[in-house]
Coordinates of C-alpha atoms (C1' of nucleotides) in Angstrom, one line a residue:
Chain A
M1 CA 14.1 13.2 110.0
S2 CA 11.8 16.2 109.8
V3 CA 12.3 19.9 109.6
L4 CA 11.2 21.7 112.8
G5 CA 8.3 24.1 112.2
Q6 CA 6.9 27.1 114.1
D7 CA 4.9 25.0 116.5
F8 CA 8.1 23.6 117.9
F9 CA 9.4 27.0 118.8
A10 CA 6.1 28.5 120.0
R11 CA 6.6 26.9 123.4
P12 CA 8.2 27.8 126.7
T13 CA 11.8 28.8 126.0
L14 CA 13.3 26.4 128.5
E15 CA 11.5 23.5 126.9
V16 CA 12.7 24.5 123.4
A17 CA 16.3 25.0 124.7
R18 CA 16.3 21.5 126.2
D19 CA 14.6 19.9 123.2
L20 CA 17.1 21.4 120.7
I21 CA 19.9 19.3 122.2
G22 CA 20.5 16.5 119.7
V23 CA 18.8 18.4 116.8
T24 CA 20.7 18.9 113.6
L25 CA 21.4 22.5 112.4
V26 CA 21.6 22.7 108.6
H27 CA 22.8 25.5 106.4
E28 CA 22.4 24.8 102.7
H29 CA 25.2 27.1 101.8
K30 CA 25.9 28.3 98.2
K31 CA 29.2 26.3 98.3
G32 CA 27.7 23.2 99.9
K33 CA 25.8 21.7 102.7
I34 CA 26.9 22.4 106.3
S35 CA 25.4 20.6 109.2
G36 CA 26.1 19.8 112.9
R37 CA 24.4 18.2 115.9
I38 CA 23.5 20.8 118.6
V39 CA 25.3 19.9 121.8
E40 CA 24.9 23.1 123.9
T41 CA 22.1 25.8 124.2
E42 CA 21.1 28.6 126.5
A43 CA 17.6 30.0 127.2
Y44 CA 16.9 33.7 127.4
T45 CA 13.4 34.7 128.5
Q46 CA 11.4 38.0 128.6
D47 CA 11.7 38.4 132.4
D48 CA 15.4 37.6 132.4
P49 CA 17.9 40.4 133.3
A50 CA 20.5 38.7 131.0
S51 CA 18.2 39.0 128.0
H52 CA 18.1 41.8 125.5
S53 CA 14.3 41.7 125.8
F54 CA 14.5 42.5 129.5
G55 CA 12.7 45.7 130.4
V56 CA 12.3 46.7 126.7
L57 CA 8.5 46.9 127.0
D58 CA 8.6 49.0 130.2
R59 CA 11.2 51.4 129.0
V60 CA 9.1 52.5 126.1
K61 CA 5.9 52.5 128.2
G62 CA 4.3 49.5 126.5
R63 CA 5.2 50.5 122.9
L64 CA 8.0 48.8 121.1
H65 CA 10.7 51.0 119.7
V66 CA 11.9 49.4 116.5
K67 CA 15.5 50.6 116.7
R68 CA 16.1 49.3 120.1
R69 CA 18.2 46.2 120.6
G70 CA 16.2 43.2 121.6
Y71 CA 13.2 44.1 119.5
G72 CA 13.8 41.1 117.3
L73 CA 13.1 38.8 120.2
F74 CA 9.4 39.6 120.0
E75 CA 9.2 38.3 116.4
A76 CA 7.3 35.2 115.4
P77 CA 8.6 31.8 116.8
G78 CA 11.2 30.3 114.6
T79 CA 12.7 33.6 113.5
A80 CA 16.5 34.2 113.7
Y81 CA 17.9 36.7 116.2
V82 CA 21.5 37.4 115.2
Y83 CA 23.6 40.1 116.8
L84 CA 27.2 41.3 117.1
T85 CA 28.9 40.9 120.4
Y86 CA 32.3 42.4 121.5
G87 CA 32.3 44.2 118.2
M88 CA 33.5 41.1 116.4
Y89 CA 31.4 37.9 116.7
W90 CA 27.9 37.1 115.6
L91 CA 25.7 35.1 118.0
F92 CA 22.9 33.0 116.6
N93 CA 19.6 32.6 118.4
V94 CA 16.2 31.2 117.4
V95 CA 13.1 33.1 118.7
T96 CA 10.7 31.2 120.9
E97 CA 7.2 31.6 122.5
P98 CA 4.2 33.1 120.6
A99 CA 4.9 36.3 118.8
G100 CA 4.9 39.3 121.1
I101 CA 6.7 37.4 123.9
G102 CA 10.5 38.1 124.0
G103 CA 12.3 34.8 124.3
A104 CA 15.0 33.0 122.4
V105 CA 17.5 30.1 122.5
L106 CA 21.2 30.8 121.9
I107 CA 22.9 28.0 120.0
R108 CA 26.3 27.7 121.7
A109 CA 28.0 24.6 120.2
V110 CA 27.5 21.9 117.6
E111 CA 29.2 18.7 116.7
P112 CA 30.3 18.9 113.0
L113 CA 28.5 16.4 110.7
E114 CA 28.7 17.6 107.1
G115 CA 30.7 20.3 105.3
L116 CA 33.9 20.0 107.3
D117 CA 35.9 21.4 104.4
L118 CA 33.7 24.5 104.2
M119 CA 33.9 25.0 108.0
R120 CA 37.7 24.8 107.8
A121 CA 37.6 27.4 105.0
H122 CA 35.5 29.7 107.2
R123 CA 37.8 29.1 110.2
P124 CA 41.4 29.4 108.9
G125 CA 44.1 28.5 111.4
V126 CA 42.0 26.1 113.4
R127 CA 43.8 22.8 114.1
K128 CA 41.5 20.5 116.1
E129 CA 38.1 19.6 114.6
K130 CA 36.3 20.4 117.9
D131 CA 37.6 24.0 117.8
L132 CA 35.6 24.7 114.6
T133 CA 32.3 24.9 116.4
N134 CA 32.7 24.6 120.2
G135 CA 31.4 28.1 121.0
P136 CA 28.6 30.5 119.8
G137 CA 30.9 32.8 117.9
K138 CA 32.9 29.9 116.4
L139 CA 29.9 28.0 115.1
A140 CA 28.5 31.2 113.5
L141 CA 31.8 31.6 111.6
A142 CA 32.0 28.0 110.6
F143 CA 28.4 27.9 109.4
G144 CA 28.7 31.3 107.6
I145 CA 25.9 32.8 109.8
D146 CA 26.1 36.6 110.2
G147 CA 23.8 39.7 110.5
R148 CA 22.2 39.0 107.1
F149 CA 20.3 36.2 108.8
H150 CA 18.8 38.5 111.4
K151 CA 14.9 38.2 111.5
R152 CA 14.9 35.5 108.8
M153 CA 12.6 32.5 109.3
L154 CA 14.4 29.3 110.2
T155 CA 11.7 26.8 109.2
G156 CA 13.2 26.0 105.7
S157 CA 16.1 26.4 103.4
P158 CA 18.7 27.7 103.5
L159 CA 19.0 27.6 107.3
F160 CA 16.8 25.2 109.4
F161 CA 16.6 22.6 112.1
E162 CA 16.2 18.9 111.5
D163 CA 14.9 16.5 114.1
T164 CA 16.4 13.1 114.6
S165 CA 15.5 9.8 116.3
E166 CA 18.5 9.2 118.5
K167 CA 17.8 12.1 120.9
S168 CA 16.2 10.2 123.8
T169 CA 19.5 8.4 124.6
L170 CA 21.4 11.6 125.2
A171 CA 22.5 12.5 128.8
I172 CA 21.7 16.2 129.2
G173 CA 23.2 18.3 131.9
T174 CA 22.3 21.8 133.0
S175 CA 24.2 24.7 134.5
S176 CA 24.1 28.5 134.9
R177 CA 24.8 30.3 131.6
I178 CA 28.2 31.4 130.4
G179 CA 29.5 35.0 130.0
I180 CA 26.7 36.9 131.8
R181 CA 26.7 39.2 134.8
R182 CA 23.0 39.2 135.6
G183 CA 20.7 36.3 135.9
T184 CA 23.5 34.0 136.9
E185 CA 21.2 32.2 139.4
F186 CA 19.2 30.6 136.6
P187 CA 20.4 27.1 135.4
W188 CA 19.3 27.7 131.9
R189 CA 22.3 26.2 130.0
F190 CA 21.8 22.8 128.5
F191 CA 24.5 20.5 127.2
V192 CA 25.3 16.9 126.3
R193 CA 27.3 15.4 129.1
N194 CA 30.9 14.3 128.4
N195 CA 30.7 15.5 124.8
P196 CA 34.0 16.9 123.5
F197 CA 32.2 19.4 121.2
V198 CA 30.7 21.4 124.1
S199 CA 32.2 24.8 124.6
P200 CA 35.1 25.2 127.1
G201 CA 33.5 28.3 128.8
K202 CA 32.8 28.4 132.5
P203 CA 29.2 28.8 133.9
S204 CA 28.8 32.2 135.4
D205 CA 28.1 31.0 139.0
H206 CA 31.0 28.5 138.8
V207 CA 28.6 25.6 139.5
L208 CA 29.2 22.9 137.0
S209 CA 25.9 21.0 137.1
G210 CA 22.4 21.2 138.1
R211 CA 19.9 18.4 137.7
D212 CA 19.9 16.1 134.8
F213 CA 17.1 15.3 132.4
Chain B
dA1 C1' 45.0 22.5 131.4
dC2 C1' 44.2 27.1 132.8
dG3 C1' 44.3 32.1 133.4
dA4 C1' 45.3 36.9 132.0
dG5 C1' 45.0 40.4 128.6
dG6 C1' 43.8 42.5 124.3
dA7 C1' 41.0 43.0 120.1
dT8 C1' 37.0 45.7 118.3
dG9 C1' 32.6 48.3 117.5
dC10 C1' 27.9 48.8 118.7
dT11 C1' 24.3 50.1 122.3
dC12 C1' 22.9 52.4 126.1
dT13 C1' 23.7 55.7 130.1
Chain C
dG1 C1' 32.5 56.2 128.8
dA2 C1' 31.2 51.6 130.3
dG3 C1' 29.7 47.2 129.2
dC4 C1' 29.2 43.4 126.3
dA5 C1' 25.2 36.0 125.6
dT6 C1' 33.4 36.0 122.7
dC7 C1' 37.8 34.4 120.9
dC8 C1' 42.7 34.1 120.3
dT9 C1' 47.5 34.3 121.9
dC10 C1' 50.8 33.8 125.0
dG11 C1' 52.3 32.9 129.5
dT12 C1' 52.9 29.4 133.4
dG13 C1' 52.5 24.6 135.5

DNA sequence: ACGAGGATGCTCT
DNA sequence: GAGCATCCTCGTG
C-alpha cells in the first residue's frame, strides 16, 4: 500500500481516471477513519464541452479570471476540485495533468471498506449498504466531503488515495458519461464490471459499454 | 426494476 | 431565466 503522489495525477486525464479504479479513497475523519474502493470514475478534460474548464481560457482572452467557475481545474495535479451541483450536492474531483492544464477526474462511486458506522451517520435513512456510496453526491455525503475541501491537496492526511496490489485482476468497462448534455460522444466513464457498488445512472448516449481494458 | 417529477441554489446568459 | 457532472420519493409493472 502506498499513498498516491502528485506524479500519479500529473498524467493524461483518461489514464488517471482508468488507473484510479481499484484505488482506495481514505478520509481520516475527526470521528474515525472512512475508506472505500473506487469502482467508478469519469474523466473531464480541457477541450471537453462537458467540463467546467471548457472555453474558460478563451472567454477571458488568455487570462484566467479567479472568480469564474472551473478555475480550480487549472490548479496543481492532486488538488481537490469540489463544487455544488443542483443546489444541493457536492461533487468530488481530483485535478489532473500538469498545473495550467484544466483536467480532472470525478469520483462517482466507491465500495465501502472502513467506517461504515460513520457513513450511515452521514446518510440517515439509507437502508442498503450499497446506497451509501453508489453515486457522486452520495459518496461525498458518506465521506463528509464538502466545499471546505475545494483546492486542498489530496496527497496526504486527512483526505488521500491509497494504491493497492489487487488492481490488475479487475475487469474495467467503459461508457459515455452520466448526466451530461454535451460531450456525450466520449466514452470517458470507467467502472468495475458487475460490481454492485457502481452507480445506477444511465450513460448519456444510452450505450452501456465501450471497449474493455 | 424503472421512470417521472420535485427539491434547491449557484453560475452564466 | 435557464441550466445544472444529483438524489429521493412515489407511482406502475
